[in-house]
Coordinates of N, CA and C and ligand atoms in Angstrom, one line a residue:
M1 N 81.8 117.3 70.7 CA 83.3 117.4 70.4 C 84.1 117.7 71.7
L2 N 85.2 116.9 71.8 CA 86.0 117.2 73.0 C 87.1 118.2 72.6
S3 N 87.5 119.1 73.5 CA 88.5 120.1 73.2 C 89.9 119.4 73.5
D4 N 91.0 120.0 73.1 CA 92.3 119.3 73.4 C 93.3 120.3 74.0
K5 N 92.9 121.5 74.3 CA 93.9 122.5 74.8 C 93.8 122.7 76.3
D6 N 94.9 122.9 77.0 CA 94.9 123.2 78.4 C 95.6 124.6 78.6
T7 N 94.8 125.6 78.7 CA 95.2 127.0 78.7 C 95.6 127.5 80.1
Y8 N 96.2 128.7 80.2 CA 96.5 129.3 81.5 C 95.2 129.5 82.2
K9 N 94.1 129.8 81.5 CA 92.8 130.1 82.1 C 92.3 128.8 82.7
D10 N 92.5 127.7 82.0 CA 92.0 126.4 82.6 C 92.8 126.0 83.9
K11 N 94.1 126.3 83.8 CA 95.0 126.0 84.9 C 94.6 126.8 86.1
G12 N 94.3 128.1 85.9 CA 93.9 129.0 86.9 C 92.6 128.6 87.6
A13 N 91.7 128.1 86.7 CA 90.4 127.7 87.2 C 90.5 126.4 88.0
R14 N 91.5 125.6 87.7 CA 91.8 124.3 88.5 C 92.3 124.7 89.8
R15 N 93.2 125.7 89.9 CA 93.7 126.1 91.2 C 92.6 126.6 92.1
L16 N 91.6 127.3 91.5 CA 90.5 127.8 92.3 C 89.6 126.6 92.8
L17 N 89.5 125.6 91.9 CA 88.7 124.4 92.3 C 89.4 123.7 93.5
V18 N 90.7 123.6 93.4 CA 91.5 122.9 94.5 C 91.3 123.7 95.8
K19 N 91.3 125.0 95.7 CA 91.1 125.8 96.9 C 89.7 125.6 97.5
E20 N 88.7 125.5 96.6 CA 87.3 125.2 97.0 C 87.2 123.9 97.7
L21 N 87.9 122.9 97.1 CA 87.8 121.5 97.7 C 88.4 121.5 99.1
R22 N 89.5 122.2 99.2 CA 90.2 122.3 100.5 C 89.3 122.9 101.5
E23 N 88.6 124.0 101.1 CA 87.6 124.6 102.0 C 86.5 123.7 102.4
K24 N 86.1 122.8 101.5 CA 85.0 121.9 101.8 C 85.5 120.7 102.6
G25 N 86.8 120.6 102.9 CA 87.2 119.6 103.9 C 88.1 118.5 103.3
I26 N 88.5 118.6 102.0 CA 89.5 117.6 101.5 C 90.9 118.0 102.0
V27 N 91.5 117.0 102.6 CA 92.8 117.4 103.3 C 94.0 116.6 102.7
D28 N 93.7 115.5 101.9 CA 94.8 114.7 101.3 C 95.5 115.5 100.2
E29 N 96.8 115.9 100.5 CA 97.5 116.7 99.5 C 97.7 116.0 98.2
H30 N 97.9 114.7 98.2 CA 98.1 114.0 97.0 C 96.8 114.0 96.1
V31 N 95.7 113.9 96.8 CA 94.4 114.0 96.0 C 94.3 115.4 95.4
L32 N 94.6 116.4 96.2 CA 94.4 117.8 95.8 C 95.4 118.1 94.6
Q33 N 96.6 117.6 94.7 CA 97.6 117.7 93.6 C 97.1 117.1 92.3
A34 N 96.5 115.9 92.4 CA 96.0 115.2 91.2 C 94.9 116.0 90.6
I35 N 94.0 116.6 91.5 CA 92.9 117.4 90.9 C 93.4 118.6 90.2
G36 N 94.5 119.2 90.8 CA 95.2 120.3 90.2 C 95.9 120.0 88.9
K37 N 96.2 118.8 88.6 CA 96.9 118.4 87.4 C 96.0 118.0 86.3
V38 N 94.9 117.2 86.6 CA 94.1 116.5 85.5 C 93.2 117.6 84.9
P39 N 93.3 117.8 83.6 CA 92.5 118.8 82.9 C 91.0 118.3 82.7
R40 N 90.2 118.6 83.7 CA 88.8 118.1 83.7 C 88.0 118.5 82.5
H41 N 88.4 119.7 82.0 CA 87.6 120.2 80.8 C 87.8 119.4 79.6
L42 N 88.8 118.6 79.5 CA 89.0 117.7 78.4 C 88.2 116.4 78.4
F43 N 87.6 116.2 79.6 CA 86.8 114.9 79.8 C 85.3 115.1 79.5
I44 N 85.0 116.4 79.2 CA 83.5 116.7 79.0 C 83.3 117.4 77.7
H45 N 82.1 117.4 77.2 CA 81.8 118.0 76.0 C 82.2 119.5 76.0
N46 N 82.7 120.0 74.8 CA 83.1 121.4 74.7 C 82.1 122.4 75.2
D47 N 80.8 122.0 75.0 CA 79.7 122.9 75.4 C 79.7 123.3 76.9
F48 N 80.3 122.3 77.7 CA 80.4 122.5 79.2 C 81.8 123.0 79.6
R49 N 82.6 123.2 78.6 CA 84.0 123.6 78.9 C 84.2 124.7 80.0
H50 N 83.4 125.7 79.8 CA 83.5 126.9 80.7 C 83.0 126.7 82.1
H51 N 82.3 125.5 82.3 CA 81.8 125.2 83.6 C 82.6 124.0 84.2
A52 N 83.6 123.6 83.5 CA 84.3 122.3 83.9 C 84.9 122.4 85.3
Y53 N 85.3 123.6 85.8 CA 85.9 123.7 87.1 C 85.0 124.2 88.2
L54 N 83.6 124.1 87.8 CA 82.7 124.3 88.9 C 82.5 123.0 89.6
D55 N 82.2 123.0 90.9 CA 82.1 121.8 91.6 C 80.7 121.1 91.3
K56 N 80.6 120.6 90.1 CA 79.3 120.1 89.7 C 79.5 118.8 88.8
A57 N 78.5 118.0 88.8 CA 78.4 116.8 87.9 C 77.9 117.3 86.6
F58 N 78.3 116.7 85.5 CA 77.8 117.0 84.1 C 77.4 115.8 83.3
P59 N 76.5 115.9 82.4 CA 76.2 114.8 81.5 C 77.4 114.4 80.6
I60 N 77.6 113.1 80.4 CA 78.6 112.7 79.5 C 78.1 111.8 78.4
G61 N 76.7 111.8 78.3 CA 76.1 110.9 77.2 C 75.6 109.6 77.9
E62 N 74.7 109.0 77.1 CA 74.2 107.7 77.6 C 73.5 107.7 78.9
G63 N 73.0 108.9 79.3 CA 72.3 109.1 80.5 C 73.2 109.1 81.7
Q64 N 74.5 109.2 81.5 CA 75.5 109.1 82.6 C 76.1 110.4 82.9
T65 N 76.9 110.5 84.0 CA 77.5 111.8 84.4 C 79.0 111.6 84.8
I66 N 79.7 112.7 84.6 CA 81.0 112.8 85.2 C 80.7 113.3 86.6
S67 N 81.3 112.6 87.7 CA 81.0 113.0 89.0 C 81.5 114.4 89.4
Q68 N 80.8 114.9 90.4 CA 81.2 116.2 90.9 C 82.6 116.1 91.5
P69 N 83.5 117.1 91.3 CA 84.9 117.0 91.8 C 85.0 116.7 93.3
Y70 N 84.0 117.3 94.1 CA 84.1 117.0 95.5 C 83.9 115.5 95.8
T71 N 83.0 114.9 95.0 CA 82.7 113.5 95.2 C 83.9 112.6 94.8
V72 N 84.6 113.0 93.7 CA 85.8 112.3 93.2 C 86.9 112.5 94.3
A73 N 87.0 113.7 94.8 CA 88.1 113.9 95.8 C 87.8 113.1 97.1
Y74 N 86.5 113.1 97.5 CA 86.1 112.5 98.7 C 86.3 111.0 98.7
Q75 N 85.9 110.4 97.5 CA 86.1 108.9 97.4 C 87.6 108.6 97.3
T76 N 88.3 109.4 96.6 CA 89.8 109.1 96.4 C 90.5 109.3 97.7
Q77 N 90.1 110.2 98.5 CA 90.7 110.4 99.8 C 90.5 109.2 100.7
L78 N 89.3 108.6 100.6 CA 89.0 107.4 101.4 C 89.8 106.2 101.0
L79 N 90.3 106.2 99.7 CA 91.0 105.1 99.2 C 92.4 105.0 99.8
H80 N 93.0 106.1 100.3 CA 94.4 106.2 100.7 C 95.3 105.6 99.7
V81 N 95.3 106.2 98.5 CA 96.1 105.7 97.4 C 97.6 105.8 97.6
E82 N 98.3 104.6 97.4 CA 99.7 104.7 97.4 C 100.3 104.3 96.1
K83 N 101.4 104.9 95.7 CA 102.1 104.6 94.4 C 102.1 103.1 94.2
G84 N 101.7 102.6 93.0 CA 101.9 101.1 92.8 C 100.7 100.3 93.2
D85 N 99.7 100.9 93.9 CA 98.5 100.2 94.3 C 97.8 99.6 93.1
C86 N 97.3 98.4 93.3 CA 96.5 97.8 92.2 C 95.1 98.1 92.5
I87 N 94.5 99.0 91.7 CA 93.1 99.5 92.0 C 92.1 99.1 90.9
L88 N 90.9 98.7 91.3 CA 89.8 98.4 90.4 C 88.8 99.5 90.6
E89 N 88.4 100.1 89.5 CA 87.3 101.1 89.5 C 86.1 100.5 88.7
I90 N 84.9 100.6 89.3 CA 83.7 100.2 88.6 C 83.0 101.5 88.2
G91 N 82.8 101.6 86.8 CA 82.1 102.8 86.3 C 83.1 103.8 85.7
T92 N 83.8 103.4 84.6 CA 84.8 104.3 84.0 C 84.3 105.6 83.6
G93 N 83.1 105.6 83.0 CA 82.4 106.8 82.5 C 83.3 107.7 81.7
S94 N 83.5 108.9 82.0 CA 84.4 109.8 81.2 C 85.8 109.5 81.4
G95 N 86.2 108.8 82.4 CA 87.6 108.5 82.7 C 88.3 109.5 83.7
Y96 N 87.5 110.4 84.1 CA 88.1 111.5 85.0 C 88.6 110.9 86.3
Q97 N 87.8 110.1 87.0 CA 88.2 109.5 88.3 C 89.4 108.6 88.0
A98 N 89.3 107.9 86.9 CA 90.5 107.0 86.5 C 91.7 107.8 86.4
A99 N 91.7 108.9 85.7 CA 92.9 109.7 85.4 C 93.4 110.2 86.8
I100 N 92.6 110.6 87.7 CA 93.1 111.0 89.0 C 93.9 109.9 89.7
L101 N 93.3 108.7 89.6 CA 94.0 107.5 90.2 C 95.3 107.2 89.5
I102 N 95.3 107.3 88.2 CA 96.6 107.1 87.4 C 97.6 108.1 87.8
E103 N 97.2 109.4 87.9 CA 98.0 110.5 88.2 C 98.7 110.3 89.6
M104 N 98.0 109.6 90.5 CA 98.5 109.3 91.8 C 99.3 108.0 91.9
G105 N 99.5 107.4 90.7 CA 100.5 106.3 90.6 C 99.8 104.9 90.7
A106 N 98.5 104.8 90.6 CA 97.8 103.5 90.7 C 98.0 102.7 89.4
K107 N 98.0 101.4 89.6 CA 98.0 100.5 88.4 C 96.5 100.2 88.3
L108 N 95.8 100.7 87.3 CA 94.4 100.7 87.3 C 93.7 99.8 86.3
T109 N 92.7 99.1 86.8 CA 91.8 98.3 86.0 C 90.4 99.1 86.2
S110 N 89.7 99.4 85.1 CA 88.5 100.1 85.2 C 87.5 99.5 84.3
I111 N 86.2 99.3 84.8 CA 85.2 98.6 84.0 C 84.0 99.5 83.8
E112 N 83.5 99.5 82.5 CA 82.4 100.3 82.1 C 81.4 99.4 81.4
R113 N 80.1 99.5 81.7 CA 79.1 98.6 81.0 C 78.5 99.2 79.8
Q114 N 78.7 100.6 79.6 CA 78.1 101.2 78.4 C 79.2 101.2 77.3
E115 N 78.9 100.5 76.2 CA 79.9 100.4 75.1 C 80.3 101.7 74.6
K116 N 79.4 102.6 74.3 CA 79.8 103.9 73.7 C 80.8 104.7 74.6
L117 N 80.5 104.7 75.9 CA 81.4 105.4 76.8 C 82.8 104.7 76.9
F118 N 82.7 103.3 76.9 CA 84.0 102.5 76.9 C 84.8 102.9 75.7
V119 N 84.2 102.9 74.5 CA 85.0 103.2 73.2 C 85.5 104.6 73.3
K120 N 84.7 105.5 73.7 CA 85.1 107.0 73.7 C 86.2 107.2 74.7
T121 N 86.1 106.6 75.9 CA 87.2 106.8 76.9 C 88.4 106.1 76.5
S122 N 88.3 104.9 75.9 CA 89.5 104.2 75.5 C 90.3 105.0 74.5
S123 N 89.6 105.6 73.5 CA 90.4 106.3 72.5 C 90.9 107.6 73.1
F124 N 90.2 108.2 74.0 CA 90.7 109.5 74.6 C 91.9 109.2 75.5
F125 N 91.9 108.0 76.2 CA 93.1 107.7 77.0 C 94.3 107.5 76.2
K126 N 94.1 106.8 75.0 CA 95.3 106.6 74.1 C 95.8 108.0 73.7
K127 N 94.9 108.9 73.3 CA 95.4 110.2 72.8 C 96.1 111.0 74.0
M128 N 95.6 110.8 75.2 CA 96.2 111.5 76.3 C 97.4 110.9 76.9
G129 N 97.6 109.6 76.6 CA 98.8 108.8 77.1 C 98.5 108.3 78.5
Y130 N 97.2 108.2 78.9 CA 96.9 107.6 80.2 C 96.9 106.0 80.0
H131 N 97.6 105.3 80.9 CA 97.7 103.9 80.8 C 96.8 103.2 81.8
A132 N 95.8 102.4 81.4 CA 95.0 101.7 82.3 C 94.4 100.5 81.5
N133 N 94.0 99.5 82.3 CA 93.4 98.3 81.7 C 91.9 98.6 81.7
L134 N 91.4 99.1 80.6 CA 90.0 99.4 80.5 C 89.2 98.2 80.0
I135 N 88.1 97.9 80.6 CA 87.3 96.7 80.3 C 85.9 97.1 80.1
L136 N 85.3 96.5 79.0 CA 83.8 96.6 78.8 C 83.1 95.4 79.5
G137 N 82.2 95.7 80.4 CA 81.5 94.6 81.0 C 80.8 95.0 82.3
D138 N 80.3 94.0 83.0 CA 79.5 94.3 84.2 C 80.5 94.3 85.4
G139 N 80.8 95.5 85.9 CA 81.7 95.6 87.0 C 81.2 95.1 88.4
S140 N 79.9 94.8 88.4 CA 79.4 94.3 89.7 C 80.0 92.9 90.0
N141 N 80.5 92.2 89.0 CA 81.2 91.0 89.1 C 82.6 91.1 89.5
G142 N 83.1 92.4 89.4 CA 84.5 92.6 89.6 C 85.3 92.2 88.4
S143 N 86.6 91.8 88.6 CA 87.4 91.3 87.5 C 88.3 90.2 88.0
P144 N 87.7 89.0 88.2 CA 88.5 87.9 88.8 C 89.8 87.7 88.2
E145 N 90.0 87.9 86.9 CA 91.2 87.6 86.2 C 92.3 88.6 86.6
N146 N 92.0 89.7 87.1 CA 93.0 90.7 87.5 C 93.1 90.9 89.0
A147 N 92.2 90.1 89.8 CA 92.2 90.2 91.2 C 93.4 89.4 91.8
P148 N 93.8 89.6 93.0 CA 93.2 90.5 94.0 C 93.7 92.0 93.9
F149 N 92.9 92.9 94.5 CA 93.2 94.3 94.4 C 93.5 94.9 95.8
D150 N 94.4 95.9 95.8 CA 94.6 96.6 97.0 C 93.4 97.5 97.4
K151 N 92.8 98.1 96.4 CA 91.7 99.0 96.6 C 90.7 98.8 95.5
I152 N 89.4 99.0 95.8 CA 88.3 99.0 94.8 C 87.4 100.2 95.1
I153 N 87.1 100.9 94.0 CA 86.2 102.1 94.1 C 85.0 101.9 93.1
V154 N 83.8 102.1 93.7 CA 82.6 102.0 92.9 C 82.1 103.4 92.7
T155 N 81.8 103.8 91.4 CA 81.4 105.2 91.2 C 80.0 105.2 90.7
A156 N 79.2 104.2 91.1 CA 77.7 104.2 90.8 C 77.0 103.7 92.1
G157 N 75.8 104.0 92.3 CA 75.1 103.7 93.5 C 74.6 102.2 93.5
A158 N 75.0 101.4 94.5 CA 74.6 100.0 94.5 C 73.5 99.8 95.6
P159 N 72.6 98.8 95.3 CA 71.6 98.4 96.3 C 72.2 97.7 97.5
K160 N 73.3 97.0 97.3 CA 74.0 96.3 98.4 C 75.5 96.2 97.9
V161 N 76.4 95.7 98.9 CA 77.8 95.5 98.5 C 77.9 94.2 97.7
P162 N 78.3 94.2 96.5 CA 78.5 93.0 95.7 C 79.6 92.1 96.4
E163 N 79.2 90.8 96.7 CA 80.1 89.9 97.4 C 81.4 89.7 96.6
S164 N 81.2 89.7 95.2 CA 82.4 89.4 94.4 C 83.5 90.5 94.6
L165 N 83.1 91.7 94.9 CA 84.1 92.8 95.1 C 84.8 92.5 96.4
V166 N 84.1 92.2 97.4 CA 84.7 91.9 98.7 C 85.7 90.7 98.6
N167 N 85.3 89.7 97.8 CA 86.1 88.5 97.6 C 87.4 88.9 96.9
Q168 N 87.4 89.9 96.0 CA 88.5 90.3 95.2 C 89.5 91.3 95.9
L169 N 89.2 91.6 97.1 CA 90.0 92.5 97.9 C 91.2 91.7 98.6
K170 N 92.4 92.3 98.6 CA 93.5 91.7 99.3 C 93.2 91.9 100.8
I171 N 93.9 91.2 101.7 CA 93.9 91.4 103.1 C 94.5 92.8 103.3
G172 N 93.8 93.6 104.1 CA 94.2 95.0 104.3 C 93.7 95.9 103.3
G173 N 93.0 95.4 102.3 CA 92.4 96.2 101.2 C 91.2 97.0 101.6
I174 N 90.9 98.0 100.8 CA 89.9 99.0 101.0 C 88.9 99.0 99.9
L175 N 87.6 98.9 100.2 CA 86.5 99.1 99.1 C 85.7 100.3 99.5
I176 N 85.6 101.2 98.5 CA 84.7 102.4 98.7 C 83.5 102.3 97.8
I177 N 82.3 102.3 98.4 CA 81.1 102.1 97.6 C 79.9 102.8 98.2
P178 N 79.2 103.6 97.3 CA 77.9 104.2 97.7 C 76.8 103.2 97.7
V179 N 76.1 103.0 98.8 CA 75.0 102.0 98.9 C 73.7 102.7 99.4
G180 N 72.6 102.3 98.7 CA 71.4 102.9 99.1 C 70.3 102.6 98.1
D181 N 69.2 103.5 98.0 CA 68.2 103.3 97.0 C 68.4 104.1 95.8
N182 N 67.4 104.3 95.0 CA 67.6 105.0 93.7 C 67.6 106.6 93.9
K183 N 67.4 107.0 95.1 CA 67.5 108.5 95.4 C 68.8 108.9 96.0
T184 N 69.1 108.3 97.2 CA 70.4 108.7 97.8 C 71.1 107.4 98.3
Q185 N 72.4 107.6 98.4 CA 73.3 106.5 98.9 C 74.3 107.0 99.9
T186 N 74.6 106.1 100.9 CA 75.5 106.4 101.9 C 76.9 105.8 101.5
M187 N 77.9 106.6 101.6 CA 79.3 106.1 101.2 C 79.8 105.1 102.3
H188 N 80.2 104.0 101.9 CA 80.7 103.0 102.8 C 82.2 102.7 102.5
T189 N 83.0 102.6 103.6 CA 84.4 102.2 103.5 C 84.4 100.8 104.1
L190 N 84.8 99.8 103.3 CA 85.0 98.4 103.8 C 86.5 98.1 103.9
I191 N 86.9 97.6 105.0 CA 88.3 97.2 105.1 C 88.4 95.7 105.4
K192 N 89.2 95.0 104.7 CA 89.4 93.5 104.9 C 90.5 93.3 105.9
K193 N 90.1 92.8 107.1 CA 91.1 92.6 108.2 C 91.9 91.4 108.0
T194 N 93.0 91.3 108.8 CA 94.0 90.2 108.7 C 93.3 88.8 108.8
D195 N 92.2 88.7 109.6 CA 91.5 87.4 109.8 C 90.4 87.2 108.7
G196 N 90.4 88.2 107.7 CA 89.4 88.0 106.6 C 88.1 88.7 106.9
S197 N 87.9 89.1 108.2 CA 86.6 89.8 108.5 C 86.6 91.2 107.9
I198 N 85.4 91.7 107.8 CA 85.2 93.0 107.2 C 84.7 94.1 108.2
E199 N 85.5 95.2 108.2 CA 85.0 96.3 109.0 C 84.3 97.3 108.0
D200 N 83.1 97.7 108.3 CA 82.2 98.5 107.4 C 81.9 99.8 108.1
I201 N 82.4 100.9 107.5 CA 82.2 102.2 108.1 C 81.3 103.0 107.2
A202 N 80.1 103.5 107.7 CA 79.2 104.3 106.9 C 79.6 105.8 107.1
M203 N 79.6 106.5 106.0 CA 80.0 107.9 106.0 C 78.8 108.8 105.5
D204 N 79.2 109.8 104.7 CA 78.2 110.8 104.2 C 77.3 110.3 103.1
V205 N 76.2 111.1 102.9 CA 75.2 110.7 101.9 C 75.5 111.4 100.5
F206 N 75.3 110.7 99.4 CA 75.6 111.2 98.1 C 74.4 110.8 97.2
R207 N 74.5 111.3 95.9 CA 73.5 110.9 94.9 C 74.2 110.5 93.6
F208 N 74.2 109.2 93.3 CA 74.9 108.6 92.2 C 73.9 108.1 91.2
V209 N 74.3 107.9 89.9 CA 73.6 107.1 88.9 C 73.6 105.6 89.4
P210 N 72.7 104.8 89.0 CA 72.6 103.4 89.5 C 73.7 102.5 89.0
L211 N 74.2 101.6 89.8 CA 75.1 100.5 89.4 C 74.1 99.4 88.9
I212 N 74.2 99.1 87.6 CA 73.3 98.2 87.0 C 74.1 96.9 86.6
G213 N 73.5 95.7 87.1 CA 74.3 94.5 86.7 C 73.8 93.3 87.6
N214 N 74.5 92.3 87.4 CA 74.3 91.0 88.0 C 74.1 91.0 89.5
Q215 N 75.1 91.7 90.1 CA 75.0 91.9 91.6 C 74.7 93.3 92.0
A216 N 73.8 93.9 91.2 CA 73.4 95.3 91.5 C 71.9 95.5 91.1
W217 N 71.5 96.7 90.7 CA 70.2 96.9 90.2 C 70.0 96.2 88.8
Q218 N 68.9 95.5 88.6 CA 68.7 94.7 87.4 C 68.1 95.6 86.3
Ligands
SAM1 N1 84.0 107.5 87.3 C1 83.2 108.2 86.3 C2 83.8 109.5 85.8 O1 84.9 109.9 86.4 O2 83.4 110.0 84.9 C3 81.8 108.4 86.9 C4 80.8 107.8 86.0 S1 79.1 107.7 86.4 C5 78.8 108.6 87.9 C6 79.0 106.0 86.8 C7 79.3 105.1 85.6 O3 79.1 103.7 86.1 C8 78.5 105.2 84.4 O4 79.3 105.5 83.3 C9 77.7 103.9 84.2 O5 77.5 103.5 82.9 C10 78.7 103.0 85.0 N2 78.1 101.7 85.4 C11 76.9 101.5 86.0 N3 76.7 100.2 86.3 C12 77.9 99.5 86.0 C13 78.4 98.2 86.0 N4 77.7 97.2 86.6 N5 79.6 98.0 85.6 C14 80.4 99.0 85.0 N6 80.0 100.2 84.9 C15 78.8 100.5 85.4

């Protein structure tokens, strides 16, 4: 069961989480503000409610997880979100990362391959008044009908960068994707240059659930 209250205690716990993320090196004030606003405890099962503002990943069903707040903040910071950015997220999951992007003013399309999570998050977003184009499908193919995108964020670990995602980026666009094996993945920032070439910057190491699909793990 999902809870629906946002109490003073929850708000206080969020403030402490923001402080912790700042201490861990997150510097983008817009990201920190969004983390301070989005009620993470409402995105997870009530059983975990009292742990919602620990910097930890939690199960959300179907063998999947809501990412650790630090990971969400880290990836979002790399995206350099600007109001009105057209953003594609691969791996909607609980919708928490999506809500952070919406809070920051993104026009969001988000794809989830697990039907149960897609249905649950779609109805939760309706209830919460979060507006996004939520799609059920294989995000490793991107979303050609909604492309091109200013930014793309992948929230599952890929064996390689799917070419379709690079193709669906605008010139000047940014793709953030964890790439590696089934144990650890390195976060990559890909930037599409004016001449269409790609700059690829490898960053820190993380551990994600696998990106499963046509241009990912089979
Ligand atoms: N962004 C999510 C959140 O805030 O809760 C994190 C979800 S979890 C770390 C990654 C998600 O990616 C899972 O829900 C999984 O089902 C989904 N996924 C894996 N492969 C996918 C694919 N090819 N297309 C769409 N979603 C995929």
